Amino acid sequence: MRPFLLTVTTLFARKGWVVALLAAIALPWVLPYLTPYEMNVRLLEPARAQVAWQVAWVIALLWTFSQAARLGAANSRTGVGAYFRSCGISGISQLFQIWLATMVYLLPVVVVAAAVCLLGAMPGNAQEASMWVATNLQYAALFTLVVGPLALLAVALGSRFGSLVGYALPVTLCLYGLYGVLFLGQTIKLRDNVLLEWLYAASPHYHLADLTPRLVFKLGNYPPETFVSLLAYFIGITVVLGVVSSSFFRTEPLKH
């Protein structure tokens, strides 16, 4: 059995993906009704779209990264990685097979989030509907380009430092890129600081991949040239994290 099949089978047996998928399907339809939506029924559909993608982010942070870190740690700690190496499967191959198996269970969540927006929150106006579809497709692509490389990093760090570190660092990096960078940008506006400006420039601007405000306020999709620039930016981060992950990944337990 190859690492990909072993990982897919392991995740399937744990059943955590069932909870994640049910949450992705059910919560966008349930949670908006827990708000005083009667005051303005027209806000119900934008709220559903907001919940759909926010749930996807939460699943990535709480489930995907934790499973990736656990799988990376188990691969090295139990000696399974060493066994696969003896079978001729390199460490890099193991890393990407474990990561790919993890993404197999995340991609349905991305599809569900987009489907909820398209089926349960589609604008009635034809022009707005076209922009809505494009925005959700862009969101799905950018979301995957953010979460995917961080999940790869979680596998690699978990294999070397254990599941706790493998989970905590990618989550911290993701939250920093989504929210911390915005706070840093506001701080720079209040006072000039060269070090903070360099830190801001070098930081991963994951908030650019969060298109929830564009959906809620119907701002439309990114223009093609902007979207291509964002793709190039996040692909660049993917390359960096891929190199870092390949350097940190271990197939054998640390010797004490």
PDB file of C-alpha atoms in Angstrom:
ATOM      1  CA  MET A   1       0.000   0.000   0.000  1.00  0.00           C
ATOM      2  CA  ARG A   2       1.287   3.450  -0.922  1.00  0.00           C
ATOM      3  CA  PRO A   3       1.242   6.455   1.466  1.00  0.00           C
ATOM      4  CA  PHE A   4      -1.642   8.067  -0.430  1.00  0.00           C
ATOM      5  CA  LEU A   5      -3.930   5.052  -0.081  1.00  0.00           C
ATOM      6  CA  LEU A   6      -2.883   4.489   3.530  1.00  0.00           C
ATOM      7  CA  THR A   7      -3.622   8.111   4.416  1.00  0.00           C
ATOM      8  CA  VAL A   8      -6.966   8.157   2.607  1.00  0.00           C
ATOM      9  CA  THR A   9      -7.970   4.960   4.391  1.00  0.00           C
ATOM     10  CA  THR A  10      -6.817   6.293   7.768  1.00  0.00           C
ATOM     11  CA  LEU A  11      -8.782   9.526   7.418  1.00  0.00           C
ATOM     12  CA  PHE A  12     -11.839   7.640   6.237  1.00  0.00           C
ATOM     13  CA  ALA A  13     -11.687   5.359   9.277  1.00  0.00           C
ATOM     14  CA  ARG A  14     -11.414   8.285  11.697  1.00  0.00           C
ATOM     15  CA  LYS A  15     -14.777   9.650  10.448  1.00  0.00           C
ATOM     16  CA  GLY A  16     -13.839  13.234  11.283  1.00  0.00           C
ATOM     17  CA  TRP A  17     -14.438  14.163   7.661  1.00  0.00           C
ATOM     18  CA  VAL A  18     -18.127  13.272   8.137  1.00  0.00           C
ATOM     19  CA  VAL A  19     -18.533  15.935  10.823  1.00  0.00           C
ATOM     20  CA  ALA A  20     -16.640  18.471   8.719  1.00  0.00           C
ATOM     21  CA  LEU A  21     -18.704  17.793   5.608  1.00  0.00           C
ATOM     22  CA  LEU A  22     -22.028  17.836   7.485  1.00  0.00           C
ATOM     23  CA  ALA A  23     -21.065  21.142   9.094  1.00  0.00           C
ATOM     24  CA  ALA A  24     -20.193  22.595   5.685  1.00  0.00           C
ATOM     25  CA  ILE A  25     -23.555  21.497   4.312  1.00  0.00           C
ATOM     26  CA  ALA A  26     -25.881  22.245   7.228  1.00  0.00           C
ATOM     27  CA  LEU A  27     -24.550  25.325   9.037  1.00  0.00           C
ATOM     28  CA  PRO A  28     -24.972  27.817   6.148  1.00  0.00           C
ATOM     29  CA  TRP A  29     -28.672  26.907   6.018  1.00  0.00           C
ATOM     30  CA  VAL A  30     -29.236  26.912   9.789  1.00  0.00           C
ATOM     31  CA  LEU A  31     -27.154  29.690  11.339  1.00  0.00           C
ATOM     32  CA  PRO A  32     -28.643  32.654   9.386  1.00  0.00           C
ATOM     33  CA  TYR A  33     -32.058  31.785  10.831  1.00  0.00           C
ATOM     34  CA  LEU A  34     -30.677  32.213  14.358  1.00  0.00           C
ATOM     35  CA  THR A  35     -30.270  35.938  13.687  1.00  0.00           C
ATOM     36  CA  PRO A  36     -33.136  38.512  13.627  1.00  0.00           C
ATOM     37  CA  TYR A  37     -33.457  38.078   9.878  1.00  0.00           C
ATOM     38  CA  GLU A  38     -37.148  39.084   9.966  1.00  0.00           C
ATOM     39  CA  MET A  39     -36.054  42.714  10.152  1.00  0.00           C
ATOM     40  CA  ASN A  40     -34.643  42.455   6.622  1.00  0.00           C
ATOM     41  CA  VAL A  41     -35.244  39.172   4.805  1.00  0.00           C
ATOM     42  CA  ARG A  42     -33.034  40.298   1.920  1.00  0.00           C
ATOM     43  CA  LEU A  43     -29.989  39.914   4.166  1.00  0.00           C
ATOM     44  CA  LEU A  44     -30.637  36.197   4.591  1.00  0.00           C
ATOM     45  CA  GLU A  45     -28.924  35.096   1.384  1.00  0.00           C
ATOM     46  CA  PRO A  46     -25.750  37.198   1.851  1.00  0.00           C
ATOM     47  CA  ALA A  47     -25.567  35.850   5.401  1.00  0.00           C
ATOM     48  CA  ARG A  48     -25.799  32.312   4.040  1.00  0.00           C
ATOM     49  CA  ALA A  49     -22.898  32.967   1.669  1.00  0.00           C
ATOM     50  CA  GLN A  50     -20.869  34.467   4.503  1.00  0.00           C
ATOM     51  CA  VAL A  51     -21.461  31.464   6.753  1.00  0.00           C
ATOM     52  CA  ALA A  52     -20.667  29.004   3.956  1.00  0.00           C
ATOM     53  CA  TRP A  53     -17.143  30.331   3.424  1.00  0.00           C
ATOM     54  CA  GLN A  54     -16.457  31.129   7.069  1.00  0.00           C
ATOM     55  CA  VAL A  55     -17.296  27.522   7.943  1.00  0.00           C
ATOM     56  CA  ALA A  56     -14.831  26.404   5.256  1.00  0.00           C
ATOM     57  CA  TRP A  57     -12.103  28.508   6.897  1.00  0.00           C
ATOM     58  CA  VAL A  58     -12.926  27.094  10.328  1.00  0.00           C
ATOM     59  CA  ILE A  59     -12.823  23.524   9.017  1.00  0.00           C
ATOM     60  CA  ALA A  60      -9.433  24.171   7.442  1.00  0.00           C
ATOM     61  CA  LEU A  61      -8.067  25.683  10.656  1.00  0.00           C
ATOM     62  CA  LEU A  62      -9.509  23.168  13.097  1.00  0.00           C
ATOM     63  CA  TRP A  63      -9.623  19.934  11.108  1.00  0.00           C
ATOM     64  CA  THR A  64      -7.435  19.977   7.999  1.00  0.00           C
ATOM     65  CA  PHE A  65      -4.303  21.354   9.650  1.00  0.00           C
ATOM     66  CA  SER A  66      -4.689  19.131  12.708  1.00  0.00           C
ATOM     67  CA  GLN A  67      -5.099  15.991  10.612  1.00  0.00           C
ATOM     68  CA  ALA A  68      -2.166  16.931   8.383  1.00  0.00           C
ATOM     69  CA  ALA A  69       0.069  17.439  11.418  1.00  0.00           C
ATOM     70  CA  ARG A  70      -1.065  14.184  13.044  1.00  0.00           C
ATOM     71  CA  LEU A  71      -0.481  12.217   9.864  1.00  0.00           C
ATOM     72  CA  GLY A  72       2.988  13.684   9.389  1.00  0.00           C
ATOM     73  CA  ALA A  73       3.893  12.920  12.990  1.00  0.00           C
ATOM     74  CA  ALA A  74       2.552   9.362  12.805  1.00  0.00           C
ATOM     75  CA  ASN A  75       4.382   8.671   9.557  1.00  0.00           C
ATOM     76  CA  SER A  76       7.758   9.309  11.175  1.00  0.00           C
ATOM     77  CA  ARG A  77       7.034   8.246  14.766  1.00  0.00           C
ATOM     78  CA  THR A  78       5.634   4.812  13.962  1.00  0.00           C
ATOM     79  CA  GLY A  79       8.330   3.876  11.473  1.00  0.00           C
ATOM     80  CA  VAL A  80       5.876   3.714   8.566  1.00  0.00           C
ATOM     81  CA  GLY A  81       7.887   6.339   6.721  1.00  0.00           C
ATOM     82  CA  ALA A  82      11.072   4.312   7.115  1.00  0.00           C
ATOM     83  CA  TYR A  83       9.238   1.262   5.805  1.00  0.00           C
ATOM     84  CA  PHE A  84       8.061   3.141   2.726  1.00  0.00           C
ATOM     85  CA  ARG A  85      11.610   4.367   2.113  1.00  0.00           C
ATOM     86  CA  SER A  86      12.796   0.768   2.217  1.00  0.00           C
ATOM     87  CA  CYS A  87      10.196   0.072  -0.479  1.00  0.00           C
ATOM     88  CA  GLY A  88      11.732   2.740  -2.696  1.00  0.00           C
ATOM     89  CA  ILE A  89       9.308   5.606  -1.939  1.00  0.00           C
ATOM     90  CA  SER A  90      11.315   8.755  -1.287  1.00  0.00           C
ATOM     91  CA  GLY A  91      10.603  11.171   1.517  1.00  0.00           C
ATOM     92  CA  ILE A  92       9.431  13.888  -0.879  1.00  0.00           C
ATOM     93  CA  SER A  93       7.022  11.447  -2.495  1.00  0.00           C
ATOM     94  CA  GLN A  94       5.660  10.464   0.914  1.00  0.00           C
ATOM     95  CA  LEU A  95       5.221  14.112   1.888  1.00  0.00           C
ATOM     96  CA  PHE A  96       3.176  14.965  -1.179  1.00  0.00           C
ATOM     97  CA  GLN A  97       1.149  11.768  -1.084  1.00  0.00           C
ATOM     98  CA  ILE A  98       0.132  12.386   2.531  1.00  0.00           C
ATOM     99  CA  TRP A  99      -0.696  15.985   1.674  1.00  0.00           C
ATOM    100  CA  LEU A 100      -2.711  15.005  -1.401  1.00  0.00           C
ATOM    101  CA  ALA A 101      -4.746  12.507   0.615  1.00  0.00           C
ATOM    102  CA  THR A 102      -5.523  15.238   3.147  1.00  0.00           C
ATOM    103  CA  MET A 103      -6.651  17.593   0.400  1.00  0.00           C
ATOM    104  CA  VAL A 104      -8.977  14.919  -0.967  1.00  0.00           C
ATOM    105  CA  TYR A 105     -11.120  15.456   2.117  1.00  0.00           C
ATOM    106  CA  LEU A 106     -10.893  19.251   2.057  1.00  0.00           C
ATOM    107  CA  LEU A 107     -11.834  19.838  -1.581  1.00  0.00           C
ATOM    108  CA  PRO A 108     -15.449  18.632  -1.080  1.00  0.00           C
ATOM    109  CA  VAL A 109     -15.795  21.308   1.622  1.00  0.00           C
ATOM    110  CA  VAL A 110     -14.666  23.937  -0.900  1.00  0.00           C
ATOM    111  CA  VAL A 111     -17.140  22.599  -3.465  1.00  0.00           C
ATOM    112  CA  VAL A 112     -19.952  22.631  -0.893  1.00  0.00           C
ATOM    113  CA  ALA A 113     -19.198  26.247   0.103  1.00  0.00           C
ATOM    114  CA  ALA A 114     -19.338  27.376  -3.518  1.00  0.00           C
ATOM    115  CA  ALA A 115     -22.450  25.267  -4.191  1.00  0.00           C
ATOM    116  CA  VAL A 116     -24.302  26.759  -1.213  1.00  0.00           C
ATOM    117  CA  CYS A 117     -23.579  30.239  -2.549  1.00  0.00           C
ATOM    118  CA  LEU A 118     -24.661  29.333  -6.072  1.00  0.00           C
ATOM    119  CA  LEU A 119     -27.784  27.392  -5.080  1.00  0.00           C
ATOM    120  CA  GLY A 120     -28.894  29.228  -1.961  1.00  0.00           C
ATOM    121  CA  ALA A 121     -27.730  32.810  -2.417  1.00  0.00           C
ATOM    122  CA  MET A 122     -27.695  33.512  -6.149  1.00  0.00           C
ATOM    123  CA  PRO A 123     -28.754  37.098  -7.023  1.00  0.00           C
ATOM    124  CA  GLY A 124     -31.803  37.465  -9.217  1.00  0.00           C
ATOM    125  CA  ASN A 125     -30.264  40.031 -11.532  1.00  0.00           C
ATOM    126  CA  ALA A 126     -28.533  38.341 -14.468  1.00  0.00           C
ATOM    127  CA  GLN A 127     -25.466  40.618 -14.419  1.00  0.00           C
ATOM    128  CA  GLU A 128     -25.065  40.240 -10.652  1.00  0.00           C
ATOM    129  CA  ALA A 129     -25.515  36.484 -10.981  1.00  0.00           C
ATOM    130  CA  SER A 130     -22.676  36.268 -13.493  1.00  0.00           C
ATOM    131  CA  MET A 131     -20.379  38.227 -11.177  1.00  0.00           C
ATOM    132  CA  TRP A 132     -21.515  36.075  -8.250  1.00  0.00           C
ATOM    133  CA  VAL A 133     -20.479  32.893 -10.035  1.00  0.00           C
ATOM    134  CA  ALA A 134     -17.109  34.378 -10.987  1.00  0.00           C
ATOM    135  CA  THR A 135     -16.488  35.597  -7.427  1.00  0.00           C
ATOM    136  CA  ASN A 136     -17.178  32.160  -5.955  1.00  0.00           C
ATOM    137  CA  LEU A 137     -14.909  30.464  -8.476  1.00  0.00           C
ATOM    138  CA  GLN A 138     -12.142  32.939  -7.653  1.00  0.00           C
ATOM    139  CA  TYR A 139     -12.767  32.394  -3.950  1.00  0.00           C
ATOM    140  CA  ALA A 140     -12.476  28.608  -4.331  1.00  0.00           C
ATOM    141  CA  ALA A 141      -9.182  28.926  -6.202  1.00  0.00           C
ATOM    142  CA  LEU A 142      -7.619  31.400  -3.764  1.00  0.00           C
ATOM    143  CA  PHE A 143      -8.867  29.508  -0.702  1.00  0.00           C
ATOM    144  CA  THR A 144      -7.245  26.325  -1.987  1.00  0.00           C
ATOM    145  CA  LEU A 145      -3.983  28.144  -2.749  1.00  0.00           C
ATOM    146  CA  VAL A 146      -3.866  29.414   0.836  1.00  0.00           C
ATOM    147  CA  VAL A 147      -4.905  26.285   2.729  1.00  0.00           C
ATOM    148  CA  GLY A 148      -3.117  23.729   0.536  1.00  0.00           C
ATOM    149  CA  PRO A 149       0.484  24.916   1.101  1.00  0.00           C
ATOM    150  CA  LEU A 150      -0.178  25.431   4.821  1.00  0.00           C
ATOM    151  CA  ALA A 151      -1.471  21.859   5.070  1.00  0.00           C
ATOM    152  CA  LEU A 152       1.741  20.702   3.371  1.00  0.00           C
ATOM    153  CA  LEU A 153       3.727  22.648   5.957  1.00  0.00           C
ATOM    154  CA  ALA A 154       1.683  21.012   8.729  1.00  0.00           C
ATOM    155  CA  VAL A 155       2.596  17.539   7.450  1.00  0.00           C
ATOM    156  CA  ALA A 156       6.296  18.414   7.295  1.00  0.00           C
ATOM    157  CA  LEU A 157       6.486  20.129  10.680  1.00  0.00           C
ATOM    158  CA  GLY A 158       4.478  17.347  12.286  1.00  0.00           C
ATOM    159  CA  SER A 159       6.925  14.754  11.018  1.00  0.00           C
ATOM    160  CA  ARG A 160       9.886  16.594  12.575  1.00  0.00           C
ATOM    161  CA  PHE A 161       8.557  18.367  15.670  1.00  0.00           C
ATOM    162  CA  GLY A 162       5.382  16.479  16.510  1.00  0.00           C
ATOM    163  CA  SER A 163       1.702  17.082  15.871  1.00  0.00           C
ATOM    164  CA  LEU A 164       1.328  20.034  18.283  1.00  0.00           C
ATOM    165  CA  VAL A 165       3.989  22.171  16.591  1.00  0.00           C
ATOM    166  CA  GLY A 166       2.906  20.911  13.184  1.00  0.00           C
ATOM    167  CA  TYR A 167      -0.602  22.180  13.873  1.00  0.00           C
ATOM    168  CA  ALA A 168       0.121  25.386  15.790  1.00  0.00           C
ATOM    169  CA  LEU A 169       2.554  27.037  13.372  1.00  0.00           C
ATOM    170  CA  PRO A 170       0.441  26.773  10.173  1.00  0.00           C
ATOM    171  CA  VAL A 171      -2.660  27.929  12.083  1.00  0.00           C
ATOM    172  CA  THR A 172      -0.763  30.882  13.515  1.00  0.00           C
ATOM    173  CA  LEU A 173       0.624  31.777  10.090  1.00  0.00           C
ATOM    174  CA  CYS A 174      -2.830  31.526   8.533  1.00  0.00           C
ATOM    175  CA  LEU A 175      -4.507  33.693  11.194  1.00  0.00           C
ATOM    176  CA  TYR A 176      -1.689  36.211  10.991  1.00  0.00           C
ATOM    177  CA  GLY A 177      -2.068  36.427   7.212  1.00  0.00           C
ATOM    178  CA  LEU A 178      -5.843  36.789   7.472  1.00  0.00           C
ATOM    179  CA  TYR A 179      -6.109  39.257  10.360  1.00  0.00           C
ATOM    180  CA  GLY A 180      -2.729  40.149  11.859  1.00  0.00           C
ATOM    181  CA  VAL A 181      -1.406  41.697   8.663  1.00  0.00           C
ATOM    182  CA  LEU A 182      -4.405  44.040   8.531  1.00  0.00           C
ATOM    183  CA  PHE A 183      -3.710  45.183  12.080  1.00  0.00           C
ATOM    184  CA  LEU A 184      -0.052  45.663  11.175  1.00  0.00           C
ATOM    185  CA  GLY A 185      -1.053  47.770   8.185  1.00  0.00           C
ATOM    186  CA  GLN A 186      -3.205  50.010  10.395  1.00  0.00           C
ATOM    187  CA  THR A 187      -0.298  50.397  12.834  1.00  0.00           C
ATOM    188  CA  ILE A 188       2.024  51.502  10.023  1.00  0.00           C
ATOM    189  CA  LYS A 189      -0.492  54.158   8.964  1.00  0.00           C
ATOM    190  CA  LEU A 190      -0.439  55.640  12.463  1.00  0.00           C
ATOM    191  CA  ARG A 191       3.341  55.763  12.772  1.00  0.00           C
ATOM    192  CA  ASP A 192       6.184  55.247  10.340  1.00  0.00           C
ATOM    193  CA  ASN A 193       8.477  52.365  11.192  1.00  0.00           C
ATOM    194  CA  VAL A 194      10.886  50.907   8.666  1.00  0.00           C
ATOM    195  CA  LEU A 195      11.067  47.527  10.397  1.00  0.00           C
ATOM    196  CA  LEU A 196       7.280  47.216  10.508  1.00  0.00           C
ATOM    197  CA  GLU A 197       7.073  48.205   6.844  1.00  0.00           C
ATOM    198  CA  TRP A 198       9.574  45.492   5.918  1.00  0.00           C
ATOM    199  CA  LEU A 199       7.649  42.988   8.046  1.00  0.00           C
ATOM    200  CA  TYR A 200       4.405  44.017   6.359  1.00  0.00           C
ATOM    201  CA  ALA A 201       5.924  43.618   2.897  1.00  0.00           C
ATOM    202  CA  ALA A 202       7.345  40.171   3.732  1.00  0.00           C
ATOM    203  CA  SER A 203       4.170  38.928   5.420  1.00  0.00           C
ATOM    204  CA  PRO A 204       1.767  36.534   3.674  1.00  0.00           C
ATOM    205  CA  HIS A 205      -1.286  38.603   2.779  1.00  0.00           C
ATOM    206  CA  TYR A 206      -3.820  35.817   3.061  1.00  0.00           C
ATOM    207  CA  HIS A 207      -6.586  38.360   3.651  1.00  0.00           C
ATOM    208  CA  LEU A 208      -6.538  38.981  -0.098  1.00  0.00           C
ATOM    209  CA  ALA A 209      -7.907  35.453  -0.533  1.00  0.00           C
ATOM    210  CA  ASP A 210     -10.855  36.109   1.781  1.00  0.00           C
ATOM    211  CA  LEU A 211     -13.526  37.293  -0.636  1.00  0.00           C
ATOM    212  CA  THR A 212     -16.345  37.104   1.919  1.00  0.00           C
ATOM    213  CA  PRO A 213     -16.807  40.916   1.996  1.00  0.00           C
ATOM    214  CA  ARG A 214     -17.046  40.946  -1.799  1.00  0.00           C
ATOM    215  CA  LEU A 215     -19.851  38.396  -1.562  1.00  0.00           C
ATOM    216  CA  VAL A 216     -21.726  39.984   1.337  1.00  0.00           C
ATOM    217  CA  PHE A 217     -21.650  43.484  -0.136  1.00  0.00           C
ATOM    218  CA  LYS A 218     -21.902  42.287  -3.759  1.00  0.00           C
ATOM    219  CA  LEU A 219     -18.703  44.024  -4.806  1.00  0.00           C
ATOM    220  CA  GLY A 220     -18.191  41.579  -7.644  1.00  0.00           C
ATOM    221  CA  ASN A 221     -15.231  39.487  -8.655  1.00  0.00           C
ATOM    222  CA  TYR A 222     -11.661  40.671  -9.016  1.00  0.00           C
ATOM    223  CA  PRO A 223     -10.803  42.037 -12.468  1.00  0.00           C
ATOM    224  CA  PRO A 224      -8.911  39.420 -14.544  1.00  0.00           C
ATOM    225  CA  GLU A 225      -5.551  41.196 -14.273  1.00  0.00           C
ATOM    226  CA  THR A 226      -5.897  41.529 -10.492  1.00  0.00           C
ATOM    227  CA  PHE A 227      -6.909  37.904 -10.113  1.00  0.00           C
ATOM    228  CA  VAL A 228      -3.960  36.716 -12.206  1.00  0.00           C
ATOM    229  CA  SER A 229      -1.620  38.818 -10.044  1.00  0.00           C
ATOM    230  CA  LEU A 230      -3.083  37.236  -6.914  1.00  0.00           C
ATOM    231  CA  LEU A 231      -2.682  33.764  -8.385  1.00  0.00           C
ATOM    232  CA  ALA A 232       0.964  34.502  -9.134  1.00  0.00           C
ATOM    233  CA  TYR A 233       1.467  35.889  -5.616  1.00  0.00           C
ATOM    234  CA  PHE A 234      -0.022  32.862  -3.867  1.00  0.00           C
ATOM    235  CA  ILE A 235       1.729  30.446  -6.203  1.00  0.00           C
ATOM    236  CA  GLY A 236       4.967  32.144  -5.181  1.00  0.00           C
ATOM    237  CA  ILE A 237       4.122  31.540  -1.511  1.00  0.00           C
ATOM    238  CA  THR A 238       3.266  27.958  -2.423  1.00  0.00           C
ATOM    239  CA  VAL A 239       6.723  27.454  -3.916  1.00  0.00           C
ATOM    240  CA  VAL A 240       8.391  28.888  -0.805  1.00  0.00           C
ATOM    241  CA  LEU A 241       6.338  26.747   1.573  1.00  0.00           C
ATOM    242  CA  GLY A 242       6.922  23.724  -0.649  1.00  0.00           C
ATOM    243  CA  VAL A 243      10.689  24.161  -0.403  1.00  0.00           C
ATOM    244  CA  VAL A 244      10.503  24.711   3.375  1.00  0.00           C
ATOM    245  CA  SER A 245       8.248  21.676   3.820  1.00  0.00           C
ATOM    246  CA  SER A 246      10.526  19.472   1.740  1.00  0.00           C
ATOM    247  CA  SER A 247      13.459  20.536   3.911  1.00  0.00           C
ATOM    248  CA  PHE A 248      11.729  19.797   7.214  1.00  0.00           C
ATOM    249  CA  PHE A 249       9.962  16.535   6.368  1.00  0.00           C
ATOM    250  CA  ARG A 250      11.311  13.400   8.051  1.00  0.00           C
ATOM    251  CA  THR A 251      10.478   9.759   7.488  1.00  0.00           C
ATOM    252  CA  GLU A 252      12.204   8.454  10.601  1.00  0.00           C
ATOM    253  CA  PRO A 253      11.743   9.370  14.292  1.00  0.00           C
ATOM    254  CA  LEU A 254      14.245  11.675  15.923  1.00  0.00           C
ATOM    255  CA  LYS A 255      16.927   9.826  17.869  1.00  0.00           C
ATOM    256  CA  HIS A 256      17.343  10.928  21.456  1.00  0.00           C
TER     257      HIS A 256
END
